[in-house]
Short mmCIF file of C-alpha atoms and ligand atoms in Angstrom, two decimals:
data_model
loop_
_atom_site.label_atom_id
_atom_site.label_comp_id
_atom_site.label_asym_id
_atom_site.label_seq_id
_atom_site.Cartn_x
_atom_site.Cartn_y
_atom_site.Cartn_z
CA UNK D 21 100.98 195.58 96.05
CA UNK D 22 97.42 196.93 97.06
CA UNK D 23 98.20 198.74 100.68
CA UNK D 24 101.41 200.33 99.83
CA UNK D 25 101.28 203.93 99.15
CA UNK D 26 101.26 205.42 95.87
CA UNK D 27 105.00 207.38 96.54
CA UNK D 28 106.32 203.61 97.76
CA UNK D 29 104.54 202.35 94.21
CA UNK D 30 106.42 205.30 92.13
CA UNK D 31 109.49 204.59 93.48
CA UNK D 32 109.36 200.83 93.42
CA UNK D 33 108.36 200.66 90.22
CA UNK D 34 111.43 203.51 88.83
CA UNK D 35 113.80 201.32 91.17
CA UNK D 36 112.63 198.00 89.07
CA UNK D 37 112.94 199.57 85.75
CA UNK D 38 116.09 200.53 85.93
CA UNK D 39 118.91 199.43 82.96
CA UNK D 40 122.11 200.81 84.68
CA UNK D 41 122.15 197.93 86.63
CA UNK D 42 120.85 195.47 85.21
CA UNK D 43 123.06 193.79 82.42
CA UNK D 44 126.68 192.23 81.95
CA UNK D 45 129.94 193.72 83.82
CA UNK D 46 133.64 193.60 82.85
CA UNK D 47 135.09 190.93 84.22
CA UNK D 48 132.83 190.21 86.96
CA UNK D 49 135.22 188.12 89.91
CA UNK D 50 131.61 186.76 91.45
CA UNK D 51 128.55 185.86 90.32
CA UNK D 52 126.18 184.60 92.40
CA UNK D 53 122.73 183.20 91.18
CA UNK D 54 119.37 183.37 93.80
CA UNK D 55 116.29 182.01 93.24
CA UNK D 56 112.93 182.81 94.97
CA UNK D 57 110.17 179.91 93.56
CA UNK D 58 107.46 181.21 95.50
CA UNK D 59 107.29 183.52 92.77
CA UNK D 60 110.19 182.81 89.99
CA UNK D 61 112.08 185.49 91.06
CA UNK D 62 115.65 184.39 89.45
CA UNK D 63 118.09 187.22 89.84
CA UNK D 64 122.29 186.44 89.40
CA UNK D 65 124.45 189.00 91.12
CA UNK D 66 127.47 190.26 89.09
CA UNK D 67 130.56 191.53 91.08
CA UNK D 68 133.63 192.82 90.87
CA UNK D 69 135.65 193.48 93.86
CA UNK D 70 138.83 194.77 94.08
CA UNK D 71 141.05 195.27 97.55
CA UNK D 72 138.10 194.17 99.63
CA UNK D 73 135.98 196.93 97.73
CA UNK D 74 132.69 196.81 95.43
CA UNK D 75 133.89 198.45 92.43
CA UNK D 76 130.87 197.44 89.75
CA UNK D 77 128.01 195.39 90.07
CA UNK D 78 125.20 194.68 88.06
CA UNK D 79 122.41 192.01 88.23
CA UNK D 80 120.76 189.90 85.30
CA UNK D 81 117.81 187.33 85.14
CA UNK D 82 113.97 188.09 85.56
CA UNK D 83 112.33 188.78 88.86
CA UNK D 84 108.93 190.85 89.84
CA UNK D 85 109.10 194.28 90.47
CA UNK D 86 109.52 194.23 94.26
CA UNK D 87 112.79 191.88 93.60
CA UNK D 88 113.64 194.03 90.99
CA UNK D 89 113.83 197.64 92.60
CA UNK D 90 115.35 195.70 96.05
CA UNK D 91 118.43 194.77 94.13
CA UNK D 92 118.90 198.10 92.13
CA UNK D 93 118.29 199.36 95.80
CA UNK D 94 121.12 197.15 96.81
CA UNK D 95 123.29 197.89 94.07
CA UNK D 96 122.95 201.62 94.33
CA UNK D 97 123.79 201.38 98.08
CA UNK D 98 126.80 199.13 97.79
CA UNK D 99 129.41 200.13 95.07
CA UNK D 100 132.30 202.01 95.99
CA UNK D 101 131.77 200.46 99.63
CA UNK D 102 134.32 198.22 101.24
CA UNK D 103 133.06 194.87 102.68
CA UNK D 104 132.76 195.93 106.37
CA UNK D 105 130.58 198.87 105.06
CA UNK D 106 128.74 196.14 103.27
CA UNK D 107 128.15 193.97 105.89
CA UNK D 108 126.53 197.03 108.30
CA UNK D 109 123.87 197.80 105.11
CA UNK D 110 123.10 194.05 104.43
CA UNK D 111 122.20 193.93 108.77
CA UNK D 112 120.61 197.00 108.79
CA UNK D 113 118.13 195.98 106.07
CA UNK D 114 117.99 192.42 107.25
CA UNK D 115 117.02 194.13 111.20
CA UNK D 116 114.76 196.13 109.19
CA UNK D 117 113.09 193.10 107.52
CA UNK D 118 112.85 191.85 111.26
CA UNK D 119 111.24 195.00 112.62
CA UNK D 120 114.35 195.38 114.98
CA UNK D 121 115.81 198.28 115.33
CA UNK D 122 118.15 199.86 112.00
CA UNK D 123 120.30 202.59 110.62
CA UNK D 124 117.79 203.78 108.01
CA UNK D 125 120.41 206.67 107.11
CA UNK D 126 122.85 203.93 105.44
CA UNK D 127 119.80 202.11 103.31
CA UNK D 128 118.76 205.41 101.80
CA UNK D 129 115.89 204.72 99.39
CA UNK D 130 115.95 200.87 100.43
CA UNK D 131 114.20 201.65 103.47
CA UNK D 132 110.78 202.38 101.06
CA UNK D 133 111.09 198.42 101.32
CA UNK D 134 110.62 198.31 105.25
CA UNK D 135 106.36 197.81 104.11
CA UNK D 136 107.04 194.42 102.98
CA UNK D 137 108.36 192.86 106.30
CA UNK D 138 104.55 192.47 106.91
CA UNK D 139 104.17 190.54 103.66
CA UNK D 140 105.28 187.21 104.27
CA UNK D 141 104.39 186.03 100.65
CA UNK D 142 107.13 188.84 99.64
CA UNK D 143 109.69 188.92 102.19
CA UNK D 144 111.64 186.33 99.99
CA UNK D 145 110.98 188.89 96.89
CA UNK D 146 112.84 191.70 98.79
CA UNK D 147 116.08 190.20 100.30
CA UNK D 148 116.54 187.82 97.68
CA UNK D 149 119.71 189.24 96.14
CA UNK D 150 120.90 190.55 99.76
CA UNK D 151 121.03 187.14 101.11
CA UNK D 152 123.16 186.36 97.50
CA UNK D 153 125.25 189.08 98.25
CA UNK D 154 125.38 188.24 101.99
CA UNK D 155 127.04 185.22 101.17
CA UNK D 156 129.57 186.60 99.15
CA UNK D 157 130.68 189.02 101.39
CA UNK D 158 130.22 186.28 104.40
CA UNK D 159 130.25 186.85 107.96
CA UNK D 160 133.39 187.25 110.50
CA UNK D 161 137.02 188.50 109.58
CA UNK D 162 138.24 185.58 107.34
CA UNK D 163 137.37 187.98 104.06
CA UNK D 164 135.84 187.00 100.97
CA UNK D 165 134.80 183.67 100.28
CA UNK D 166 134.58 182.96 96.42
CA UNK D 167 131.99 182.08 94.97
CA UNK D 168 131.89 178.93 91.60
CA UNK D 169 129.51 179.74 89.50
CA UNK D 170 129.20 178.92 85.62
CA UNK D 171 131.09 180.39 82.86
ZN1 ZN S 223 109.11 188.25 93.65
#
């Protein structure tokens, strides 16, 4: 994290330390475990959906801090959003991540990230838990696809 500016630092580092998402939900309907090994990033996605909408979500495992504040980024963004709003934030950040163009106004403080798309070595560290929840959400019309994970 050496070139990144000292606001980008401050708010990385309060978006990896938060606790009110990180920890167990209530009955969670997905969970959704990523793993980055270029740097051990291990970060499961717990989600609860109801009528096509994020209604709590919460993430558990250990991951640096970049992976860290990019999924309490995430989290913050998405709940309360239905999956079509969703899907727009996950391609906006992922076009960020690209350097194509992106609707910074719907990633609020998850466009601080938009640094790291020339970091190769950290790329992985930032849309980690996007591409988790990517695949939950899924792409076309056909809705949700469910996800087995271990109870
Ligand atoms: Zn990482």
């Amino acid at each position: 994290m050496d070139n990144i500016n000292k606001l980008y630092q401050q708010t990385i580092m309060d978006y990896a330390k938060r606790n009110d998402v990180k920890g167990e939900i209530e009955n969670p309907n997905y969970a959704l475990r990523g793993h980055n090994p270029s740097c051990g990033d291990d970060i499961t996605l717990l989600i609860k959906l109801e009528n096509d909408k994020i209604v709590d979500m919460k993430y558990i495992g250990s991951s640096c801090a970049i992976s860290s504040a990019s999924t309490s980024m995430l989290i913050e963004n998405v709940i309360g959003k239905n999956k079509d709003e969703v899907q727009n934030i996950l391609n906006s950040f992922f076009s960020m991540m690209r350097s194509e163009e992106y609707d910074e106004t719907i990633l609020n403080d998850a466009s601080v990230l938009e640094f790291v798309k020339d970091m190769p070595a950290r790329i992985k560290c930032a849309t980690l838990s996007w591409h988790s929840l990517k695949s939950i959400i899924g792409e076309g019309n056909d809705g949700i696809r469910e996800i087995k994970g271990n109870n």
